[in-house]
GROMACS .gro file of C-alpha atoms in nm:
model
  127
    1UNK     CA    1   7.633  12.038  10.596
    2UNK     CA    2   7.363  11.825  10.782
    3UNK     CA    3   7.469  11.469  10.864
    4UNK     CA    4   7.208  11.192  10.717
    5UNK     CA    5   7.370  10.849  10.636
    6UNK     CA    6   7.393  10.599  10.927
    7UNK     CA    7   7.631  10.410  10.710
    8UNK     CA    8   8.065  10.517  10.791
    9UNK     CA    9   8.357  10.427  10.565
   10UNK     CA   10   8.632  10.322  10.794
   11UNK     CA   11   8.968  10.348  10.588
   12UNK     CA   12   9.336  10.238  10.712
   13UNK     CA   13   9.224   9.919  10.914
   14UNK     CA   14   9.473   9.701  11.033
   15UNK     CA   15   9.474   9.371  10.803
   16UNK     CA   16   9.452   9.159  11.119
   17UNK     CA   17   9.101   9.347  11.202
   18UNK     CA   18   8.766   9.140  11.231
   19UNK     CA   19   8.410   9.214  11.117
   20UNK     CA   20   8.325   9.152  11.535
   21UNK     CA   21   8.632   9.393  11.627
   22UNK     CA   22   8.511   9.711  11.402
   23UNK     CA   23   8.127   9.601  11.550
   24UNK     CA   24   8.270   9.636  11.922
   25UNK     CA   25   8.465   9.917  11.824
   26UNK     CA   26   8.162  10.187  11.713
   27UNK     CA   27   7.894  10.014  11.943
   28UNK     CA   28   8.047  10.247  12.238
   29UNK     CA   29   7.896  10.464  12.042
   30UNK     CA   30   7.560  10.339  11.953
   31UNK     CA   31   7.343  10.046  11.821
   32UNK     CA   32   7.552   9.889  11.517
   33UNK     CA   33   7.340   9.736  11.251
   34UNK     CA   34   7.663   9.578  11.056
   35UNK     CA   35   7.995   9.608  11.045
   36UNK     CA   36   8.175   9.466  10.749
   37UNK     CA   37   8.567   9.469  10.688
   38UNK     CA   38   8.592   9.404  10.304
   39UNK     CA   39   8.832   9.127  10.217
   40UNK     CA   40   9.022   9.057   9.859
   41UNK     CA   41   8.836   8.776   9.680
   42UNK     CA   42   9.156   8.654   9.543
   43UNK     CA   43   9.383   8.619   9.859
   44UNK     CA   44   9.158   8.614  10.172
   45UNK     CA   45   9.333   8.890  10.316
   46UNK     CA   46   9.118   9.237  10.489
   47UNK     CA   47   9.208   9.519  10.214
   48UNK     CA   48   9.251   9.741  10.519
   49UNK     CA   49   8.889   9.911  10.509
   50UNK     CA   50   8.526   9.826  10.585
   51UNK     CA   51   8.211  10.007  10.661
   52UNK     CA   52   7.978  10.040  10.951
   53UNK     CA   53   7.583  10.103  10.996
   54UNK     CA   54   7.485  10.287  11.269
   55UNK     CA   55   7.102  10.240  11.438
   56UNK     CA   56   7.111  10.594  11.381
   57UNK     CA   57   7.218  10.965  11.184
   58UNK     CA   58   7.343  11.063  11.567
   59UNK     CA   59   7.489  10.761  11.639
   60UNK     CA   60   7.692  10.782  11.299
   61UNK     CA   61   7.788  11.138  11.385
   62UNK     CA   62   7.902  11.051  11.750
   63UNK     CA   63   8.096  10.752  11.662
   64UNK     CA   64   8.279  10.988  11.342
   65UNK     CA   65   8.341  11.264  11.638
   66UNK     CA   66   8.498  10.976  11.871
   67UNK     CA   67   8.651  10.745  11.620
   68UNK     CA   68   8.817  10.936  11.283
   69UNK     CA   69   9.190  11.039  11.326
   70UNK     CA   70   9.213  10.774  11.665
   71UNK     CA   71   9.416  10.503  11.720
   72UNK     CA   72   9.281  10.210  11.652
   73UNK     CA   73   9.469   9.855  11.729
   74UNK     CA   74   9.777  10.051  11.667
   75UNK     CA   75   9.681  10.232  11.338
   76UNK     CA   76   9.525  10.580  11.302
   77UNK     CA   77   9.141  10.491  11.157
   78UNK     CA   78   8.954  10.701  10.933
   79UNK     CA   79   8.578  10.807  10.961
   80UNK     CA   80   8.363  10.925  10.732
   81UNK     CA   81   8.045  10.935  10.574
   82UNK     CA   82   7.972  10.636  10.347
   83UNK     CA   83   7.908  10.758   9.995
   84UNK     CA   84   7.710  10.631   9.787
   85UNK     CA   85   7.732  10.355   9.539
   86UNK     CA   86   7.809  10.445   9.185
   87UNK     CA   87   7.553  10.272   8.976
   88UNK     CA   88   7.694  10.049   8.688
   89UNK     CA   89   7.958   9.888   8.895
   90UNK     CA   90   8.307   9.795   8.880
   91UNK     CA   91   8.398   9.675   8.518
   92UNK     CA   92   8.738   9.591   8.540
   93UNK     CA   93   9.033   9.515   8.657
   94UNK     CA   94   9.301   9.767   8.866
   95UNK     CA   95   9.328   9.992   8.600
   96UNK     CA   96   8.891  10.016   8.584
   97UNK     CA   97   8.718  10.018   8.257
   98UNK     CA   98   9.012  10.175   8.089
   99UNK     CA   99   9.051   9.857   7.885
  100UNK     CA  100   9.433   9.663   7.815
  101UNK     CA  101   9.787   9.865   7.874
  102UNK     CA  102   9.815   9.822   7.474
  103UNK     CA  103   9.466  10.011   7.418
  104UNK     CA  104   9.186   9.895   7.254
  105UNK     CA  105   9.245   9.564   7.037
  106UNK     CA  106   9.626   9.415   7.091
  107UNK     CA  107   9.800   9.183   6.860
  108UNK     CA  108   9.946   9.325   6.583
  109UNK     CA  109   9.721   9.561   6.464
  110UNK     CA  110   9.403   9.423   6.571
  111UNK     CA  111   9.153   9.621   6.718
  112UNK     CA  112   9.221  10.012   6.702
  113UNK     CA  113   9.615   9.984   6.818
  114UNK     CA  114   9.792   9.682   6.892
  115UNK     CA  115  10.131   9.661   6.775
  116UNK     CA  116  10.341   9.886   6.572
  117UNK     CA  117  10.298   9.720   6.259
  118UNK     CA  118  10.028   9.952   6.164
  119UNK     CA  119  10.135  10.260   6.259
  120UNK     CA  120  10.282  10.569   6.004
  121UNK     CA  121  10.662  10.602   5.986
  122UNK     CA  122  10.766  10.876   6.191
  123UNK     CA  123  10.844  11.132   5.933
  124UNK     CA  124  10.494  11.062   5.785
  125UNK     CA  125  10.361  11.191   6.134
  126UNK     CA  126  10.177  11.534   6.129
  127UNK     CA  127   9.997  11.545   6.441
   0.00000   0.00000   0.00000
């Protein structure tokens, strides 16, 4: 499979890393164009990846060669090829767009599901 994204994932990151310490990190091997570990919005804190853009396709490759399954300020890093972007985005919380634990709706028999007050007796049930 030919190589052709500059940009790297970098998974299992220490939380203490910087955006400067991933840059000086991959720069041994080549030009970095931006190096970005990707922080919670809520707490602060690093979410212990990030992703790097090579100056190049061969820089990319080299620094996946020297970099993915290393040690890395004490934690073994991984490398990989950046993929792309889903388009639509992100719309919802940690459990995506799957909507609420209670399905779609809540209270007690709003929506379609909810509570129990709206659901068939058990020996009613036929499948």
């Amino acid at each position: 499979m030919a190589f052709t994204s500059k940009r790297l994932y970098v998974g299992n990151l220490p939380f203490s890393c910087s955006d400067d310490e991933l840059c000086e990190a991959f720069s041994a091997y080549g030009d970095v164009e931006s190096a970005r570990v990707v922080m919670d919005r809520e707490t602060g804190r690093s979410k212990g990846f990030g992703f790097v853009e090579m100056g190049s396709t061969d820089a990319a490759q080299a620094a996946i060669e020297g970099l993915h399954a290393k040690p890395f300020m004490g934690r073994t890093i991984t490398v990989n090829e950046a993929r792309p972007r889903e388009e639509g985005g992100h719309t919802g919380g940690p459990r995506g767009d799957r909507g609420s634990y209670r399905g779609n709706g809540g209270g007690y028999g709003g929506g379609n599901g909810g509570g129990h007050y709206n659901r068939r007796p058990r020996e009613d049930y036929r499948g």
